[in-house]
Coordinates of C-alpha atoms in Angstrom, one line a residue:
M238 CA 131.2 -23.6 180.9
S239 CA 129.5 -20.6 182.3
I240 CA 127.8 -18.2 180.0
E241 CA 128.6 -14.6 180.6
T242 CA 125.8 -12.2 179.8
V243 CA 125.8 -8.5 179.4
K244 CA 123.1 -6.0 180.5
E245 CA 123.3 -3.8 177.4
P246 CA 124.2 -4.7 173.8
V247 CA 127.9 -4.7 173.1
I248 CA 129.3 -4.1 169.6
S249 CA 133.0 -4.6 168.8
Q250 CA 135.2 -4.7 165.7
L251 CA 136.9 -7.9 164.6
G252 CA 139.6 -6.5 162.4
S253 CA 138.6 -4.2 159.5
R254 CA 135.9 -6.3 157.9
A255 CA 134.0 -8.0 160.7
M256 CA 131.9 -7.0 163.7
L257 CA 130.5 -8.8 166.7
F258 CA 127.1 -8.0 168.2
E259 CA 126.6 -9.4 171.7
A260 CA 123.0 -9.5 172.9
P261 CA 122.0 -8.6 176.5
G262 CA 120.1 -10.9 178.7
A263 CA 120.3 -14.6 179.8
L264 CA 121.0 -17.4 177.3
G265 CA 117.7 -18.9 176.3
L266 CA 115.5 -19.8 173.3
E267 CA 113.7 -16.4 173.4
N268 CA 116.9 -14.5 173.1
Q269 CA 118.3 -16.8 170.4
Q270 CA 115.2 -16.4 168.3
R271 CA 115.8 -12.6 168.4
I272 CA 119.4 -13.3 167.2
W273 CA 118.0 -15.4 164.3
A274 CA 115.7 -12.6 163.4
L275 CA 118.5 -10.0 163.6
S276 CA 120.6 -12.2 161.3
T277 CA 117.8 -12.5 158.7
Q278 CA 117.4 -8.7 158.6
V279 CA 121.1 -7.6 158.5
E280 CA 122.2 -10.1 155.9
Q281 CA 120.1 -8.1 153.5
W282 CA 122.2 -5.0 154.0
P283 CA 124.3 -4.2 150.9
L284 CA 127.5 -3.9 152.9
V285 CA 127.1 -7.3 154.7
A286 CA 128.8 -10.3 153.2
E287 CA 127.6 -12.8 155.8
A288 CA 125.7 -12.8 159.1
V289 CA 126.7 -15.7 161.4
P290 CA 124.5 -16.4 164.5
G291 CA 126.3 -17.6 167.6
M292 CA 125.3 -18.1 171.2
N293 CA 123.7 -14.8 172.2
N294 CA 125.7 -13.1 169.6
L295 CA 125.9 -12.3 165.9
M296 CA 129.0 -11.9 163.8
L297 CA 128.9 -9.8 160.6
T298 CA 131.5 -9.8 157.8
F299 CA 131.6 -7.1 155.2
H300 CA 132.5 -7.0 151.5
Q301 CA 134.8 -4.2 152.2
P302 CA 135.8 -2.2 155.3
P303 CA 133.0 0.1 156.4
Q304 CA 133.9 3.8 156.0
E305 CA 131.8 4.8 158.9
L306 CA 131.1 2.7 162.0
A307 CA 128.6 4.8 163.9
P308 CA 125.7 4.4 161.4
L309 CA 126.2 0.6 161.5
Y310 CA 126.2 0.6 165.3
D311 CA 123.0 2.6 165.4
A312 CA 121.3 0.4 162.7
L313 CA 122.2 -2.8 164.7
L314 CA 120.9 -1.3 167.9
N315 CA 117.7 -0.1 166.3
E316 CA 117.0 -3.5 164.7
W317 CA 117.6 -5.3 168.0
Q318 CA 115.4 -3.0 169.9
R319 CA 112.5 -3.8 167.6
G320 CA 112.3 -7.1 169.4
D321 CA 111.5 -9.3 166.4
A322 CA 111.9 -13.0 167.0
Q323 CA 112.2 -15.8 164.4
A324 CA 111.2 -19.4 165.2
L325 CA 113.1 -21.9 163.1
Q326 CA 111.2 -25.1 162.3
G327 CA 113.6 -27.9 162.2
R328 CA 113.8 -31.7 162.6
V329 CA 114.0 -33.7 165.8
I330 CA 117.0 -36.1 165.8
E331 CA 117.3 -38.9 168.3
L332 CA 120.8 -39.9 169.4
P333 CA 121.2 -43.2 171.2
V334 CA 123.9 -42.7 173.9
Y335 CA 126.0 -45.1 175.9
Y336 CA 126.4 -43.5 179.3
G337 CA 129.2 -44.1 181.8
G338 CA 132.0 -46.7 181.7
E339 CA 134.7 -46.2 179.2
Y340 CA 132.4 -44.0 177.2
G341 CA 131.7 -41.6 180.1
P342 CA 134.9 -41.4 182.2
H343 CA 133.8 -38.2 184.0
I344 CA 130.2 -39.1 184.9
C345 CA 131.4 -39.9 188.4
D346 CA 132.8 -36.4 188.7
V347 CA 129.4 -35.0 187.7
A348 CA 127.8 -37.2 190.3
E349 CA 130.2 -36.0 193.0
H350 CA 129.6 -32.3 192.1
T351 CA 125.8 -32.5 191.9
G352 CA 125.2 -35.0 194.7
L353 CA 123.0 -37.0 192.3
S354 CA 123.3 -40.7 191.5
I355 CA 124.6 -41.8 188.0
A356 CA 121.1 -43.1 187.2
E357 CA 119.5 -39.8 188.1
I358 CA 122.1 -37.8 186.0
V359 CA 121.4 -40.0 183.0
R360 CA 117.6 -39.6 183.5
R361 CA 117.8 -35.8 183.8
H362 CA 120.3 -35.6 180.9
A363 CA 118.1 -37.7 178.5
E364 CA 114.8 -36.1 179.5
P365 CA 114.8 -32.7 177.6
L366 CA 114.5 -31.9 174.0
Y367 CA 117.6 -29.8 173.2
P368 CA 117.2 -27.0 170.6
I369 CA 120.3 -26.3 168.5
Y370 CA 121.1 -22.6 168.9
A371 CA 124.1 -22.3 166.7
L372 CA 127.0 -24.2 165.0
G373 CA 130.6 -23.5 165.7
S374 CA 133.8 -24.5 167.6
H375 CA 134.6 -27.1 165.0
P376 CA 132.8 -28.4 161.9
G377 CA 129.4 -29.9 162.8
Y378 CA 129.5 -29.0 166.5
C379 CA 126.1 -27.8 167.8
Y380 CA 125.6 -25.4 170.7
L381 CA 122.5 -26.6 172.6
G382 CA 120.1 -25.1 175.0
G383 CA 117.7 -26.7 177.4
M384 CA 119.9 -28.7 179.8
D385 CA 118.5 -29.3 183.3
P386 CA 120.5 -26.9 185.5
S387 CA 120.6 -29.4 188.3
I388 CA 123.3 -31.4 186.4
A389 CA 125.4 -28.3 185.5
T390 CA 129.1 -29.0 186.3
P391 CA 132.1 -26.7 185.9
R392 CA 134.6 -27.3 183.2
R393 CA 137.6 -29.4 184.2
Q394 CA 140.5 -27.6 185.7
T395 CA 142.9 -29.6 183.4
P396 CA 141.5 -30.2 179.9
V397 CA 141.7 -33.7 178.3
M398 CA 144.1 -33.6 175.4
S399 CA 141.8 -35.7 173.1
I400 CA 138.3 -37.0 173.3
P401 CA 136.7 -39.0 170.5
G402 CA 134.1 -37.8 168.1
G403 CA 130.6 -38.5 169.5
A404 CA 131.6 -37.8 173.1
V405 CA 128.7 -36.5 175.0
S406 CA 129.8 -34.0 177.6
I407 CA 128.7 -31.4 180.2
G408 CA 130.4 -28.0 180.5
G409 CA 128.9 -25.6 183.0
V410 CA 125.2 -25.0 182.1
Q411 CA 125.5 -26.7 178.7
T412 CA 125.8 -30.1 177.2
G413 CA 127.1 -31.0 173.7
V414 CA 128.5 -33.7 171.5
S415 CA 132.0 -33.5 170.0
A416 CA 131.7 -33.8 166.2
S417 CA 135.3 -34.9 165.8
A418 CA 138.2 -36.0 168.0
G419 CA 140.1 -33.2 169.8
P420 CA 140.9 -31.6 173.1
S421 CA 138.1 -30.7 175.6
G422 CA 137.7 -29.2 179.0
W423 CA 134.2 -30.6 179.4
N424 CA 133.1 -33.6 181.4
T425 CA 132.5 -36.6 179.2
I426 CA 129.5 -38.6 180.4
G427 CA 128.7 -40.8 177.3
H428 CA 129.1 -41.5 173.6
T429 CA 126.9 -41.6 170.5
E430 CA 127.7 -43.0 167.0
Y431 CA 125.9 -40.2 165.2
L432 CA 127.9 -38.6 162.3
F433 CA 127.7 -34.8 162.6
F434 CA 130.1 -33.9 159.8
D435 CA 131.0 -35.6 156.5
A436 CA 133.3 -33.7 154.2
K437 CA 132.2 -35.8 151.2
A438 CA 128.5 -35.1 151.8
S439 CA 126.4 -32.1 150.5
P440 CA 125.9 -30.4 152.8
P441 CA 128.8 -31.7 154.9
V442 CA 127.2 -30.5 158.2
M443 CA 124.2 -32.8 159.1
L444 CA 122.4 -30.5 161.5
R445 CA 121.4 -26.8 161.5
P446 CA 120.0 -24.2 163.9
G447 CA 116.4 -24.8 164.6
D448 CA 116.8 -28.6 164.7
S449 CA 116.5 -30.3 168.1
L450 CA 118.3 -33.3 169.7
R451 CA 116.9 -35.9 172.0
F452 CA 119.3 -38.2 173.8
T453 CA 118.0 -41.7 174.3
V454 CA 119.6 -44.1 176.7
E455 CA 121.1 -47.1 174.8
K456 CA 122.8 -48.4 177.9
V457 CA 124.3 -47.3 181.2
L458 CA 127.7 -48.8 181.8
S459 CA 129.4 -49.3 185.2

């Protein structure tokens, strides 16, 4: 998946009781820390019911439809231009991964696209510490930063109708782990047994923004 970036902040309405702020600039930890800081500030505004950080964006929901939008736009822009950043101190979670074989049916496609060997793809994928920028897509799913750009691979032209929970995949410049079974257009290269979401637990989502993931190589299958 490629990440589209904008040169100036973009603010758009999502119905009558929600608004999306899209931050300018490249996806990265510095920009995401500014999103976290913006979220902390605006969630204190009386009209705001919830501030939900995304990847390079922030969604606001309101207790009631705003009567005037222009003052909200100005306030958001002014707060962003302050340039405040918030570093979230979280945990480091290690995820043992089985790479390749039946668990990573698309790792050969990544190798063909990048020109790297499977062993080198595994090494480069498991090397970084991946910060969790945001949660979304489906319960427990983590949007990660920090992947080595040399293993970036475009999303698949034809999505797979169902991949299992725990599937480790690459989509464009990002990597992620499916928290539950479902369709995907990403390239699955491995599998982990970590449980990201448990509806019976409190809280049900096991990870949060500010945590980091480290993939460890359990085994490389042929």
